[in-house]
Structures are given as structure tokens and as C-alpha cells.
Amino acid sequence: QVQLVESGGGLVQAGDSLRLSCAASGRFLDFNTLGWFRQSPGKEREFVAAMNWRGDIRPYADSVQGRFKISRNSAKTSVYLQMNDLRPEDTALYYCATSTLFLQRGQPPLGVRDYASWGQGTQVTVSS
């Protein structure tokens, strides 16, 4: 079982940047894909970004394309989400998650149900 802990959220103003971190422990070699999702009150959890271990497949949601960047450390124990030019509509609880499934180049990213392990989330609030 993989344990995931997110950090780095906070209250910022529109146009600011934040870097979220997700520390993975346990049997992290059991997963092949890392993902970031977010959920706002009254809305469904939605995909933000994902990456495979090699880092050569990194799909993004259209709403964050060009502003957010997913990456990981060389030890493969942490994954990050660099968020630039934040907007009020980015306000949400952000989760990292892992999946044993593989991302496929050119195919839709994995959905919420494809991820087996989830962190508790870190809150991001963007004021206008």
C-alpha cells in the first residue's frame, strides 16, 4: 500500500504561484502513474495532471495547460505540481494519487476510478 502526503497549499492572490508536493512512502514501486486531481465544494473531483515514471508522458487538463507543470524527484519518492498564474477558479482541495495502470501517449488520461491510492489533500485558495 502506498502512503501519500500532500503539502504546499495556501492562500494566494490571482497571478501568484504555488508548488505542491506529494511524498510517497511504502511500496511505491507498485505504481506506474502519478496524478494530481482537485475538487471544489459541490463539484466532482477532476483531473489536473499526470505523469508516468519515465516522465515522457505528461497530460494536463485544458484548464491548466501552460500554467501548471508536474514533475518528480530523481529518487521517485516525491511528485510536484508547479502552479503559475493562479486564478480564482483554481481554488480547490488538491490530491495526489497513484495508479498501477499506464498512461498511453495520445490517449485520454486515467480517470479518478483508475487510481488506487490517494492522499488527504492540500487546500489551495486563490483570491481575486
CSV table of C-alpha atoms in Angstrom, one decimal:
chain,number,residue,atom,x,y,z
A,1,GLN,CA,0.0,0.0,0.0
A,2,VAL,CA,1.3,3.4,-0.9
A,3,GLN,CA,1.0,6.3,1.5
A,4,LEU,CA,0.8,9.8,0.1
A,5,VAL,CA,1.1,13.1,1.9
A,6,GLU,CA,0.4,16.4,0.1
A,7,SER,CA,1.8,19.8,1.2
A,8,GLY,CA,2.3,23.3,-0.1
A,9,GLY,CA,-1.2,24.6,-0.4
A,10,GLY,CA,-2.2,28.0,0.9
A,11,LEU,CA,-4.0,31.3,0.3
A,12,VAL,CA,-2.6,33.3,-2.6
A,13,GLN,CA,-3.7,36.1,-4.9
A,14,ALA,CA,-4.6,35.8,-8.5
A,15,GLY,CA,-1.4,35.7,-10.6
A,16,ASP,CA,0.7,34.2,-7.9
A,17,SER,CA,2.4,30.8,-7.9
A,18,LEU,CA,2.4,27.8,-5.6
A,19,ARG,CA,4.3,24.5,-5.6
A,20,LEU,CA,2.5,21.5,-4.3
A,21,SER,CA,4.5,18.4,-3.1
A,22,CYS,CA,3.4,14.8,-2.7
A,23,ALA,CA,5.6,12.5,-0.7
A,24,ALA,CA,5.2,8.8,-1.4
A,25,SER,CA,6.2,6.0,1.0
A,26,GLY,CA,5.6,2.4,1.3
A,27,ARG,CA,5.6,0.1,-1.7
A,28,PHE,CA,5.8,2.9,-4.1
A,29,LEU,CA,7.3,0.7,-6.8
A,30,ASP,CA,3.9,-0.8,-7.1
A,31,PHE,CA,2.6,2.1,-9.2
A,32,ASN,CA,3.2,3.3,-12.7
A,33,THR,CA,1.4,6.6,-12.9
A,34,LEU,CA,1.2,9.6,-10.6
A,35,GLY,CA,-1.6,12.1,-10.8
A,36,TRP,CA,-2.9,15.3,-9.4
A,37,PHE,CA,-6.6,15.9,-9.0
A,38,ARG,CA,-8.7,18.7,-7.5
A,39,GLN,CA,-12.1,19.1,-6.0
A,40,SER,CA,-14.2,22.2,-5.2
A,41,PRO,CA,-17.2,22.2,-3.0
A,42,GLY,CA,-20.2,20.8,-4.8
A,43,LYS,CA,-18.2,19.6,-7.7
A,44,GLU,CA,-16.8,16.3,-8.8
A,45,ARG,CA,-13.1,15.5,-8.4
A,46,GLU,CA,-11.4,16.4,-11.6
A,47,PHE,CA,-8.1,15.6,-13.3
A,48,VAL,CA,-5.4,18.2,-13.3
A,49,ALA,CA,-2.1,16.5,-14.4
A,50,ALA,CA,-0.4,13.1,-14.5
A,51,MET,CA,2.9,11.6,-15.4
A,52,ASN,CA,4.5,8.2,-15.9
A,53,TRP,CA,7.7,7.2,-14.2
A,54,ARG,CA,9.9,8.0,-17.1
A,55,GLY,CA,8.3,11.4,-17.3
A,56,ASP,CA,7.8,11.3,-21.1
A,57,ILE,CA,4.1,11.3,-20.9
A,58,ARG,CA,2.5,14.2,-19.0
A,59,PRO,CA,-1.1,15.0,-19.9
A,60,TYR,CA,-2.7,18.1,-18.4
A,61,ALA,CA,-6.3,19.3,-18.1
A,62,ASP,CA,-7.1,22.0,-20.7
A,63,SER,CA,-7.8,24.5,-17.9
A,64,VAL,CA,-4.2,24.3,-16.6
A,65,GLN,CA,-2.3,23.6,-19.7
A,66,GLY,CA,0.6,26.0,-20.0
A,67,ARG,CA,0.3,27.2,-16.4
A,68,PHE,CA,0.9,24.0,-14.3
A,69,LYS,CA,3.8,21.6,-14.5
A,70,ILE,CA,4.1,18.1,-13.0
A,71,SER,CA,7.5,16.7,-12.1
A,72,ARG,CA,9.1,14.3,-9.7
A,73,ASN,CA,12.4,14.0,-7.9
A,74,SER,CA,15.2,11.6,-9.1
A,75,ALA,CA,14.6,9.2,-6.3
A,76,LYS,CA,10.9,8.8,-7.4
A,77,THR,CA,9.7,9.4,-3.9
A,78,SER,CA,8.1,12.8,-4.5
A,79,VAL,CA,6.0,14.4,-7.2
A,80,TYR,CA,5.4,18.1,-7.5
A,81,LEU,CA,2.8,20.4,-9.1
A,82,GLN,CA,4.2,23.8,-10.0
A,83,MET,CA,1.2,26.1,-10.4
A,84,ASN,CA,1.8,29.5,-12.0
A,85,ASP,CA,-0.6,32.4,-12.9
A,86,LEU,CA,-3.2,31.1,-10.4
A,87,ARG,CA,-6.8,32.1,-10.9
A,88,PRO,CA,-9.7,32.1,-8.5
A,89,GLU,CA,-11.2,29.1,-10.4
A,90,ASP,CA,-8.1,27.1,-9.4
A,91,THR,CA,-9.4,27.2,-5.8
A,92,ALA,CA,-9.9,23.6,-4.7
A,93,LEU,CA,-8.6,20.8,-2.5
A,94,TYR,CA,-5.7,19.2,-4.4
A,95,TYR,CA,-5.0,15.5,-4.2
A,96,CYS,CA,-2.2,13.3,-5.5
A,97,ALA,CA,-2.9,9.8,-6.4
A,98,THR,CA,-1.1,6.7,-7.8
A,99,SER,CA,-2.2,4.1,-10.3
A,100,THR,CA,-0.8,0.7,-11.4
A,101,LEU,CA,-2.1,1.5,-14.9
A,102,PHE,CA,0.0,3.0,-17.6
A,103,LEU,CA,-0.6,6.3,-19.3
A,104,GLN,CA,-0.9,5.9,-23.1
A,105,ARG,CA,0.5,8.6,-25.4
A,106,GLY,CA,-2.3,10.3,-27.2
A,107,GLN,CA,-5.0,8.7,-25.2
A,108,PRO,CA,-7.2,10.3,-22.5
A,109,PRO,CA,-5.6,10.4,-19.1
A,110,LEU,CA,-6.6,7.9,-16.5
A,111,GLY,CA,-9.8,8.8,-14.5
A,112,VAL,CA,-10.5,9.0,-10.8
A,113,ARG,CA,-11.5,5.4,-10.6
A,114,ASP,CA,-8.2,4.2,-12.1
A,115,TYR,CA,-6.2,5.5,-9.1
A,116,ALA,CA,-6.0,3.2,-6.1
A,117,SER,CA,-4.1,5.3,-3.5
A,118,TRP,CA,-4.9,8.9,-2.5
A,119,GLY,CA,-3.5,11.5,-0.2
A,120,GLN,CA,-5.6,13.6,2.2
A,121,GLY,CA,-5.4,16.7,0.1
A,122,THR,CA,-4.0,20.2,0.4
A,123,GLN,CA,-6.1,23.3,0.1
A,124,VAL,CA,-5.4,25.9,-2.5
A,125,THR,CA,-7.3,29.2,-2.3
A,126,VAL,CA,-6.9,31.9,-4.9
A,127,SER,CA,-8.3,35.3,-4.1
A,128,SER,CA,-9.2,37.8,-6.9
